Short mmCIF file of C-alpha atoms in Angstrom, two decimals:
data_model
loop_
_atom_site.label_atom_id
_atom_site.label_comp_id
_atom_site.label_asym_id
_atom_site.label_seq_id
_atom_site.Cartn_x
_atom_site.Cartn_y
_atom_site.Cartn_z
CA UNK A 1 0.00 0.00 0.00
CA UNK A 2 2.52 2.77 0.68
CA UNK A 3 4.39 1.52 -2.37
CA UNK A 4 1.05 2.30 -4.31
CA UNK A 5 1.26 5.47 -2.76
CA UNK A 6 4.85 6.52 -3.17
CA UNK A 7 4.31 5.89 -7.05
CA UNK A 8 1.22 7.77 -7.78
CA UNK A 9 2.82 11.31 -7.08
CA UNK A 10 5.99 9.92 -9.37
CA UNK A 11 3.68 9.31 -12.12
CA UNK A 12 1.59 12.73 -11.56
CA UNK A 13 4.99 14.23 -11.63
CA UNK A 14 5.85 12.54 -14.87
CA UNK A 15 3.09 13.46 -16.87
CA UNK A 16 3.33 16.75 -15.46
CA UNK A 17 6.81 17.29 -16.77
CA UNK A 18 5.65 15.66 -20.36
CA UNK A 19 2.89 18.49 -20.52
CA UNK A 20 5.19 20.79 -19.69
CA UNK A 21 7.50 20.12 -22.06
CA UNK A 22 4.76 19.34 -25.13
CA UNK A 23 2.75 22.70 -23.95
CA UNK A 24 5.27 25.15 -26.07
CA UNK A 25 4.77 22.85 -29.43
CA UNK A 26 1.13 22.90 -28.71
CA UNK A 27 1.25 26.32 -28.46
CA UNK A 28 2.85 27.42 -31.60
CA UNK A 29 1.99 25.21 -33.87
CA UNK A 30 -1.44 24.45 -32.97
CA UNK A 31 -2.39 20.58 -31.66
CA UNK A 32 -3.06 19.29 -35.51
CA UNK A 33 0.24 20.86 -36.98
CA UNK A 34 2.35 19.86 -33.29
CA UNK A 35 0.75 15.71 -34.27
CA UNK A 36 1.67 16.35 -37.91
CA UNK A 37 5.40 17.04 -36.78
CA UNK A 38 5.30 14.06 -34.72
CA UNK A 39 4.15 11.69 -36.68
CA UNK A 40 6.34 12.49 -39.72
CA UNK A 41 9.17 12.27 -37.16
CA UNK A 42 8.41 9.10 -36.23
CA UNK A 43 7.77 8.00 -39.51
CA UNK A 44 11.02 8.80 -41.25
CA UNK A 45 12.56 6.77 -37.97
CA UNK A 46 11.02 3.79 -39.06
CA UNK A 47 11.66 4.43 -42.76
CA UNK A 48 15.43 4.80 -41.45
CA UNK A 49 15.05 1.78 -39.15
CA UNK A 50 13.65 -0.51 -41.64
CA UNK A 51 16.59 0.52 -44.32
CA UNK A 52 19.27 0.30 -42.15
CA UNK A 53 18.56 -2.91 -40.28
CA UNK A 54 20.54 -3.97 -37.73
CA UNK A 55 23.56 -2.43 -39.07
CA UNK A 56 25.86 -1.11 -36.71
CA UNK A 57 28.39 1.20 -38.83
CA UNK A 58 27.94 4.08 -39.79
CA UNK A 59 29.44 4.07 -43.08
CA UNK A 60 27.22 1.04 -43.95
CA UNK A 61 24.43 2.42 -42.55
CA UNK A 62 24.79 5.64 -44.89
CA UNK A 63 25.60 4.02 -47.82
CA UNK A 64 22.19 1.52 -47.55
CA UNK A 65 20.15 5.02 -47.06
CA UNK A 66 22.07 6.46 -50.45
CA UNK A 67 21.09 3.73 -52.22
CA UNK A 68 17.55 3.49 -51.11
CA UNK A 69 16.79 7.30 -51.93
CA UNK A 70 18.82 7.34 -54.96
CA UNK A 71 16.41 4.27 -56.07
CA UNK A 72 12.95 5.38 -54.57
CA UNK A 73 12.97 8.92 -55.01
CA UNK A 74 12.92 10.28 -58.60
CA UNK A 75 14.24 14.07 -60.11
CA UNK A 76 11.54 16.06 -60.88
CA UNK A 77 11.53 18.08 -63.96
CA UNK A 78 12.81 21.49 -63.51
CA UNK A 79 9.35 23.07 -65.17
CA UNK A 80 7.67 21.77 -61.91
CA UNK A 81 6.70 24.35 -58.91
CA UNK A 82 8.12 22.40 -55.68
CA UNK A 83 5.26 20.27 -54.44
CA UNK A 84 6.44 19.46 -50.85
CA UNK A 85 7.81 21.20 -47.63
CA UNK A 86 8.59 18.77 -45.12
CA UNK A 87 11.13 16.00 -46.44
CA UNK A 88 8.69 13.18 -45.35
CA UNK A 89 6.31 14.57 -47.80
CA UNK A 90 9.01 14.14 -50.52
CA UNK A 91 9.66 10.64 -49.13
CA UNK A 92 5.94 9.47 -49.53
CA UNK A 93 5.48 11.17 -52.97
CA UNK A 94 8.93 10.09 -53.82
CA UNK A 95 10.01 12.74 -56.15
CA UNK A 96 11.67 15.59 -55.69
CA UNK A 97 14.22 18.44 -56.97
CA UNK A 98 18.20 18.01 -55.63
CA UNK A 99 17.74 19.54 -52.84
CA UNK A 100 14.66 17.71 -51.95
CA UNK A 101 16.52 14.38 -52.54
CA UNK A 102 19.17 15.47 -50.28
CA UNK A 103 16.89 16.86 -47.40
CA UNK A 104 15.12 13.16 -47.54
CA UNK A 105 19.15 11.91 -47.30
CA UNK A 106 19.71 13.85 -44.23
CA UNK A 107 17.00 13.77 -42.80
CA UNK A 108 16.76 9.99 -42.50
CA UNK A 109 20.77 10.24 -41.63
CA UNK A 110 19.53 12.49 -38.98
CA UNK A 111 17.46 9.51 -37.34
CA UNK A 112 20.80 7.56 -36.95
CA UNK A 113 22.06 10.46 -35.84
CA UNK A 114 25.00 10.67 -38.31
CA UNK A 115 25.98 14.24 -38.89
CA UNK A 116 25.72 15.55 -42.66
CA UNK A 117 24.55 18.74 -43.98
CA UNK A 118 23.37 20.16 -47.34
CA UNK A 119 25.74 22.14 -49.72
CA UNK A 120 24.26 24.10 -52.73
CA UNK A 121 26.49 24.14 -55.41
CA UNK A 122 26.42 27.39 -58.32
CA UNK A 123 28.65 28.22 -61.50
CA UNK A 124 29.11 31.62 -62.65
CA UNK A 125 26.42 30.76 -65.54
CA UNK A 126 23.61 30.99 -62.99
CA UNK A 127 23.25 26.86 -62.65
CA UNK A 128 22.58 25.48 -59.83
CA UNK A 129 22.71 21.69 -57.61
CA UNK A 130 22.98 20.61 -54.17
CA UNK A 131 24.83 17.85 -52.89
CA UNK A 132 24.81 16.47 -49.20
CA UNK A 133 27.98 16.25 -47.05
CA UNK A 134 28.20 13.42 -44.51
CA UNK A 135 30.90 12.94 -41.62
CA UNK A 136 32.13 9.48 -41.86
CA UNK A 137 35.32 8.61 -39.50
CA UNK A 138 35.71 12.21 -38.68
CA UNK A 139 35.87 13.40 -42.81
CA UNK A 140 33.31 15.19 -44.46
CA UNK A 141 32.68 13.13 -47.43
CA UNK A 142 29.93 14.24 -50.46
CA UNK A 143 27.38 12.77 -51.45
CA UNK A 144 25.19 13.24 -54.31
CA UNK A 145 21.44 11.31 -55.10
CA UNK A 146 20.82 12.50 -57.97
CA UNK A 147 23.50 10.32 -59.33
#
């Protein structure tokens, strides 16, 4: 009985601090948008989870998410508007411009927790790509989707 009672205020406590801490997403983006963000969050980790496996480096584990965005996520033309905002968007419509592809690419790196980062790319002719940068054994090494 007082083991029943030492435990209820530790469990009004938790979900105290859980409110407290979801109250500020609630409050600026609204409850539908702060579930949106969620649940796309929790659906590229599974995406990212079910691609990697149970593979345990990091290099491996990047180069199975390379291959499965450069494989399920297709260029669109340039004439297109961009369709998309959020990269899971991109990921379940599976197209997307470069930098699209790339913000799918990090973003499910970013599950794993594998540092990379975008890089736009220009020529003095106005042209334009962007390429992702991932840090593999301490080097920043490039890597491009599209390709």
């Amino acid at each position: 009985m007082i083991i029943y009672r030492m435990r209820k205020p530790f469990v009004l406590l938790l979900l105290l601090l859980v409110a407290f801490m979801a109250f500020p997403f609630c409050v600026l983006m609204g409850p539908t948008e702060a579930s949106e963000f969620f649940y796309k969050r929790l659906s590229c980790s599974m995406v990212a989870d079910t691609v990697i496996g149970k593979t345990c480096d990091d290099e491996e584990a990047v180069l199975k998410i390379f291959d499965y965005v450069h494989e399920n996520v297709f260029s669109l033309p340039a004439v297109l508007p961009k369709r998309e905002k959020h990269s899971y968007d991109n990921l379940i419509s599976s197209i997307g411009y470069c930098d699209q592809q790339c913000n799918i690419f990090i973003s499910l790196l970013g599950r794993r927790r594998i540092p990379a980062r975008l890089v736009f790319l220009q020529d003095p002719k106005g042209s334009s790509h962007t390429v992702a940068e991932v840090m593999i054994d301490k080097k920043w090494r490039v890597f491009d989707v599209t390709y």
